[in-house]
Amino acid sequence: MVKWKVYGLLSTKPVTMRRPLLILVIWVCACINSALVRGQVSVIYSAGVKSGITMSRFIEKGTRNDYLVSYLIGLSIEQRFTQRVSLSYDLLYSRQGNIVFLTNPGPFDKVRTKYNYFTLPVSLRCRFKRHPVILSPGFQVGYLVSNRTDFLPKGGYTNSIPFLKRSDLGFSFGLGYRFGTHFFGEVKYFESLIPLFKVAQAERYNQTISANLTCYPFTKK
């Protein structure tokens, strides 16, 4: 069976993530949409804006990386099938990256890397009966638009775009809560399944923890 090599949620110890986990989430989302097309499910559409704070770093074996605090912002659409089941689609501008504090600093004592992506997260939102917390497993596709690595505290930076893959793909999992009709708050974890480098360097993956708030002012049945 084919396996993806990734790393643990909050550690650098390698674990094994099976590709069928991602395929299962995509398949469930496709089945719901297929039922909708056949007219078996009535749906309520909501559209709005999303923004949030992110903490991101690279998962890289043998390297201690620290979190870069940044942001995400974009648009969101939700398909609500029942009071407890819905699908969400986002189009976001998201800054991911990393900070490394050098153990033997010379003119620089830390390196800050910023990867800017357009991302398309898709999540299945499920709320269990009598529980207000909403679970949201899903996947995310990303496209790298810019990159910058700064050597601090002094100036100087590099652009490593030629060595990076433009596309990114990974899995996500979130815990959310619906505030009334128009607001949805969520804490979400994302991890890449594809190494960032094109060439044979140390394997590096994106990892992001975010706190988001979505406002849905527009609703249509």
mmCIF file of C-alpha atoms in Angstrom:
data_model
loop_
_atom_site.group_PDB
_atom_site.id
_atom_site.type_symbol
_atom_site.label_atom_id
_atom_site.label_comp_id
_atom_site.label_asym_id
_atom_site.label_seq_id
_atom_site.Cartn_x
_atom_site.Cartn_y
_atom_site.Cartn_z
ATOM 1 C CA MET A 1 0.000 0.000 0.000
ATOM 2 C CA VAL A 2 1.273 3.430 -0.890
ATOM 3 C CA LYS A 3 2.111 5.623 2.103
ATOM 4 C CA TRP A 4 2.868 9.307 2.519
ATOM 5 C CA LYS A 5 5.741 10.130 4.839
ATOM 6 C CA VAL A 6 4.811 13.043 7.066
ATOM 7 C CA TYR A 7 5.540 14.061 10.637
ATOM 8 C CA GLY A 8 3.610 14.304 13.863
ATOM 9 C CA LEU A 9 1.240 17.130 14.692
ATOM 10 C CA LEU A 10 3.437 18.928 17.186
ATOM 11 C CA SER A 11 6.703 16.999 17.055
ATOM 12 C CA THR A 12 9.477 16.204 14.620
ATOM 13 C CA LYS A 13 9.232 12.437 14.986
ATOM 14 C CA PRO A 14 8.250 10.775 11.717
ATOM 15 C CA VAL A 15 4.886 9.033 11.469
ATOM 16 C CA THR A 16 3.113 7.367 8.573
ATOM 17 C CA MET A 17 -0.034 8.874 7.035
ATOM 18 C CA ARG A 18 -1.885 6.642 4.619
ATOM 19 C CA ARG A 19 -3.110 8.198 1.419
ATOM 20 C CA PRO A 20 -6.606 6.628 1.748
ATOM 21 C CA LEU A 21 -7.334 9.018 4.642
ATOM 22 C CA LEU A 22 -7.286 11.942 2.237
ATOM 23 C CA ILE A 23 -9.127 9.994 -0.458
ATOM 24 C CA LEU A 24 -11.889 9.116 2.024
ATOM 25 C CA VAL A 25 -12.583 12.761 2.864
ATOM 26 C CA ILE A 26 -12.687 13.723 -0.828
ATOM 27 C CA TRP A 27 -14.999 10.774 -1.569
ATOM 28 C CA VAL A 28 -17.469 11.762 1.179
ATOM 29 C CA CYS A 29 -17.572 15.343 -0.121
ATOM 30 C CA ALA A 30 -18.171 14.067 -3.659
ATOM 31 C CA CYS A 31 -21.007 11.768 -2.509
ATOM 32 C CA ILE A 32 -22.809 14.631 -0.800
ATOM 33 C CA ASN A 33 -22.559 16.799 -3.891
ATOM 34 C CA SER A 34 -23.719 13.897 -6.068
ATOM 35 C CA ALA A 35 -26.832 13.484 -3.919
ATOM 36 C CA LEU A 36 -27.456 17.200 -4.233
ATOM 37 C CA VAL A 37 -27.290 17.046 -8.029
ATOM 38 C CA ARG A 38 -29.834 14.205 -8.060
ATOM 39 C CA GLY A 39 -32.191 16.324 -5.974
ATOM 40 C CA GLN A 40 -32.101 14.055 -2.934
ATOM 41 C CA VAL A 41 -30.932 16.775 -0.560
ATOM 42 C CA SER A 42 -32.221 20.314 -0.117
ATOM 43 C CA VAL A 43 -29.474 22.804 0.571
ATOM 44 C CA ILE A 44 -29.009 26.298 1.964
ATOM 45 C CA TYR A 45 -26.139 28.330 0.504
ATOM 46 C CA SER A 46 -24.281 30.915 2.579
ATOM 47 C CA ALA A 47 -21.500 33.213 1.368
ATOM 48 C CA GLY A 48 -19.198 35.502 3.275
ATOM 49 C CA VAL A 49 -15.684 36.461 4.305
ATOM 50 C CA LYS A 50 -13.115 34.704 6.471
ATOM 51 C CA SER A 51 -10.086 36.006 8.345
ATOM 52 C CA GLY A 52 -7.800 34.548 10.943
ATOM 53 C CA ILE A 53 -4.494 34.372 12.758
ATOM 54 C CA THR A 54 -2.037 31.616 11.833
ATOM 55 C CA MET A 55 0.915 29.948 13.516
ATOM 56 C CA SER A 56 3.004 28.104 10.953
ATOM 57 C CA ARG A 57 6.292 26.271 10.765
ATOM 58 C CA PHE A 58 8.097 23.669 8.676
ATOM 59 C CA ILE A 59 8.186 20.008 9.627
ATOM 60 C CA GLU A 60 11.762 19.092 8.839
ATOM 61 C CA LYS A 61 13.627 16.121 10.253
ATOM 62 C CA GLY A 62 16.619 17.056 12.382
ATOM 63 C CA THR A 63 15.766 20.774 12.523
ATOM 64 C CA ARG A 64 14.094 22.651 15.364
ATOM 65 C CA ASN A 65 11.723 25.148 13.795
ATOM 66 C CA ASP A 66 9.678 27.783 15.593
ATOM 67 C CA TYR A 67 6.281 29.165 14.681
ATOM 68 C CA LEU A 68 5.758 32.237 12.521
ATOM 69 C CA VAL A 69 2.662 34.232 13.500
ATOM 70 C CA SER A 70 0.818 35.623 10.497
ATOM 71 C CA TYR A 71 -2.654 35.842 8.944
ATOM 72 C CA LEU A 72 -5.126 34.548 6.373
ATOM 73 C CA ILE A 73 -8.009 36.300 4.622
ATOM 74 C CA GLY A 74 -10.475 35.437 1.879
ATOM 75 C CA LEU A 75 -13.932 34.302 0.808
ATOM 76 C CA SER A 76 -16.057 31.407 2.057
ATOM 77 C CA ILE A 77 -19.093 29.480 0.801
ATOM 78 C CA GLU A 78 -21.064 26.968 2.853
ATOM 79 C CA GLN A 79 -23.579 24.345 1.705
ATOM 80 C CA ARG A 80 -25.837 23.371 4.620
ATOM 81 C CA PHE A 81 -27.681 20.101 4.058
ATOM 82 C CA THR A 82 -29.094 19.701 7.565
ATOM 83 C CA GLN A 83 -28.691 21.455 10.895
ATOM 84 C CA ARG A 84 -25.743 19.168 11.608
ATOM 85 C CA VAL A 85 -24.028 18.539 8.247
ATOM 86 C CA SER A 86 -22.517 21.005 5.781
ATOM 87 C CA LEU A 87 -19.651 21.516 3.345
ATOM 88 C CA SER A 88 -17.452 24.614 3.301
ATOM 89 C CA TYR A 89 -15.263 25.960 0.485
ATOM 90 C CA ASP A 90 -12.767 28.775 0.975
ATOM 91 C CA LEU A 91 -10.553 30.820 -1.325
ATOM 92 C CA LEU A 92 -7.851 32.329 0.875
ATOM 93 C CA TYR A 93 -4.636 34.279 0.773
ATOM 94 C CA SER A 94 -2.540 32.616 3.445
ATOM 95 C CA ARG A 95 0.964 33.324 4.697
ATOM 96 C CA GLN A 96 2.855 30.286 5.926
ATOM 97 C CA GLY A 97 6.454 30.048 6.988
ATOM 98 C CA ASN A 98 8.915 29.458 9.738
ATOM 99 C CA ILE A 99 11.450 30.978 12.139
ATOM 100 C CA VAL A 100 14.789 29.379 13.009
ATOM 101 C CA PHE A 101 16.952 30.708 15.852
ATOM 102 C CA LEU A 102 20.619 30.064 15.072
ATOM 103 C CA THR A 103 22.643 28.227 17.722
ATOM 104 C CA ASN A 104 25.932 29.921 16.733
ATOM 105 C CA PRO A 105 24.855 33.363 15.533
ATOM 106 C CA GLY A 106 27.253 35.624 13.690
ATOM 107 C CA PRO A 107 25.857 38.748 12.042
ATOM 108 C CA PHE A 108 22.444 37.021 12.052
ATOM 109 C CA ASP A 109 20.699 35.387 14.999
ATOM 110 C CA LYS A 110 17.554 34.124 13.280
ATOM 111 C CA VAL A 111 16.164 33.268 9.857
ATOM 112 C CA ARG A 112 12.552 34.096 8.980
ATOM 113 C CA THR A 113 10.913 32.441 5.966
ATOM 114 C CA LYS A 114 7.571 33.490 4.464
ATOM 115 C CA TYR A 115 5.667 31.443 1.871
ATOM 116 C CA ASN A 116 2.571 33.180 0.503
ATOM 117 C CA TYR A 117 -0.159 30.930 -0.913
ATOM 118 C CA PHE A 118 -3.550 31.072 -2.529
ATOM 119 C CA THR A 119 -5.313 28.139 -0.871
ATOM 120 C CA LEU A 120 -8.557 26.263 -1.503
ATOM 121 C CA PRO A 121 -9.619 24.425 1.676
ATOM 122 C CA VAL A 122 -12.641 22.110 1.540
ATOM 123 C CA SER A 123 -14.114 20.857 4.828
ATOM 124 C CA LEU A 124 -16.943 18.572 5.891
ATOM 125 C CA ARG A 125 -18.613 20.088 8.961
ATOM 126 C CA CYS A 126 -20.387 17.659 11.278
ATOM 127 C CA ARG A 127 -22.125 18.366 14.579
ATOM 128 C CA PHE A 128 -23.166 15.488 16.800
ATOM 129 C CA LYS A 129 -26.614 15.533 18.369
ATOM 130 C CA ARG A 130 -26.804 17.593 21.584
ATOM 131 C CA HIS A 131 -23.189 18.775 21.210
ATOM 132 C CA PRO A 132 -22.444 22.332 20.028
ATOM 133 C CA VAL A 133 -18.882 21.607 18.840
ATOM 134 C CA ILE A 134 -18.517 21.038 15.086
ATOM 135 C CA LEU A 135 -15.871 18.665 13.688
ATOM 136 C CA SER A 136 -14.434 19.595 10.290
ATOM 137 C CA PRO A 137 -12.077 17.131 8.571
ATOM 138 C CA GLY A 138 -10.985 18.146 5.103
ATOM 139 C CA PHE A 139 -8.238 18.778 2.587
ATOM 140 C CA GLN A 140 -6.500 21.825 1.158
ATOM 141 C CA VAL A 141 -4.910 22.657 -2.189
ATOM 142 C CA GLY A 142 -2.424 25.523 -2.343
ATOM 143 C CA TYR A 143 -0.545 27.525 -4.979
ATOM 144 C CA LEU A 144 2.663 29.346 -4.037
ATOM 145 C CA VAL A 145 2.701 32.956 -5.273
ATOM 146 C CA SER A 146 5.749 34.423 -3.518
ATOM 147 C CA ASN A 147 8.542 33.608 -1.109
ATOM 148 C CA ARG A 148 11.017 35.507 1.028
ATOM 149 C CA THR A 149 13.707 34.447 3.488
ATOM 150 C CA ASP A 150 15.084 37.182 5.761
ATOM 151 C CA PHE A 151 18.279 37.022 7.806
ATOM 152 C CA LEU A 152 17.732 39.050 10.978
ATOM 153 C CA PRO A 153 18.357 41.421 12.673
ATOM 154 C CA LYS A 154 20.317 42.891 9.770
ATOM 155 C CA GLY A 155 19.049 43.125 6.214
ATOM 156 C CA GLY A 156 19.532 40.634 3.441
ATOM 157 C CA TYR A 157 17.172 38.085 1.975
ATOM 158 C CA THR A 158 16.957 35.317 -0.579
ATOM 159 C CA ASN A 159 14.254 34.138 -2.950
ATOM 160 C CA SER A 160 14.128 30.353 -3.261
ATOM 161 C CA ILE A 161 11.133 30.065 -5.615
ATOM 162 C CA PRO A 162 13.155 28.162 -8.286
ATOM 163 C CA PHE A 163 13.765 25.367 -5.761
ATOM 164 C CA LEU A 164 10.173 25.124 -4.492
ATOM 165 C CA LYS A 165 7.103 23.344 -5.794
ATOM 166 C CA ARG A 166 4.329 25.725 -6.749
ATOM 167 C CA SER A 167 1.540 23.357 -5.680
ATOM 168 C CA ASP A 168 0.751 22.052 -2.213
ATOM 169 C CA LEU A 169 -1.729 19.460 -0.955
ATOM 170 C CA GLY A 170 -2.542 18.328 2.543
ATOM 171 C CA PHE A 171 -5.127 17.309 5.111
ATOM 172 C CA SER A 172 -6.805 19.420 7.765
ATOM 173 C CA PHE A 173 -8.894 18.975 10.889
ATOM 174 C CA GLY A 174 -10.804 21.613 12.803
ATOM 175 C CA LEU A 175 -13.037 22.233 15.803
ATOM 176 C CA GLY A 176 -15.650 24.916 15.332
ATOM 177 C CA TYR A 177 -18.654 26.599 16.870
ATOM 178 C CA ARG A 178 -21.554 28.400 15.217
ATOM 179 C CA PHE A 179 -22.457 31.775 16.739
ATOM 180 C CA GLY A 180 -26.054 32.359 15.755
ATOM 181 C CA THR A 181 -26.921 32.407 12.055
ATOM 182 C CA HIS A 182 -24.121 34.427 10.492
ATOM 183 C CA PHE A 183 -20.864 33.661 12.348
ATOM 184 C CA PHE A 184 -18.681 30.567 12.533
ATOM 185 C CA GLY A 185 -15.483 30.326 14.591
ATOM 186 C CA GLU A 186 -12.925 27.562 14.195
ATOM 187 C CA VAL A 187 -9.502 26.356 15.267
ATOM 188 C CA LYS A 188 -7.932 24.347 12.450
ATOM 189 C CA TYR A 189 -4.813 22.229 11.934
ATOM 190 C CA PHE A 190 -3.239 21.732 8.482
ATOM 191 C CA GLU A 191 -0.302 19.597 7.375
ATOM 192 C CA SER A 192 1.188 19.115 3.916
ATOM 193 C CA LEU A 193 1.483 15.688 2.352
ATOM 194 C CA ILE A 194 3.829 16.850 -0.417
ATOM 195 C CA PRO A 195 7.468 17.933 0.210
ATOM 196 C CA LEU A 196 8.084 21.592 -0.609
ATOM 197 C CA PHE A 197 11.364 21.221 -2.488
ATOM 198 C CA LYS A 198 11.652 20.202 -6.142
ATOM 199 C CA VAL A 199 15.164 18.847 -5.752
ATOM 200 C CA ALA A 200 16.519 16.174 -3.425
ATOM 201 C CA GLN A 201 17.078 18.219 -0.279
ATOM 202 C CA ALA A 202 15.932 17.626 3.278
ATOM 203 C CA GLU A 203 12.212 16.875 3.201
ATOM 204 C CA ARG A 204 10.177 19.874 4.344
ATOM 205 C CA TYR A 205 6.417 20.125 4.870
ATOM 206 C CA ASN A 206 4.088 22.983 5.777
ATOM 207 C CA GLN A 207 2.305 22.900 9.117
ATOM 208 C CA THR A 208 -0.250 25.508 10.205
ATOM 209 C CA ILE A 209 -2.507 26.068 13.201
ATOM 210 C CA SER A 210 -5.085 28.812 12.700
ATOM 211 C CA ALA A 211 -7.888 30.533 14.601
ATOM 212 C CA ASN A 212 -10.527 31.746 12.134
ATOM 213 C CA LEU A 213 -13.774 33.676 12.145
ATOM 214 C CA THR A 214 -16.176 33.548 9.194
ATOM 215 C CA CYS A 215 -19.082 35.913 8.661
ATOM 216 C CA TYR A 216 -21.897 34.726 6.349
ATOM 217 C CA PRO A 217 -24.098 37.777 5.612
ATOM 218 C CA PHE A 218 -25.601 36.280 2.442
ATOM 219 C CA THR A 219 -27.917 33.252 2.510
ATOM 220 C CA LYS A 220 -30.007 31.625 -0.225
ATOM 221 C CA LYS A 221 -32.215 28.527 -0.179
#
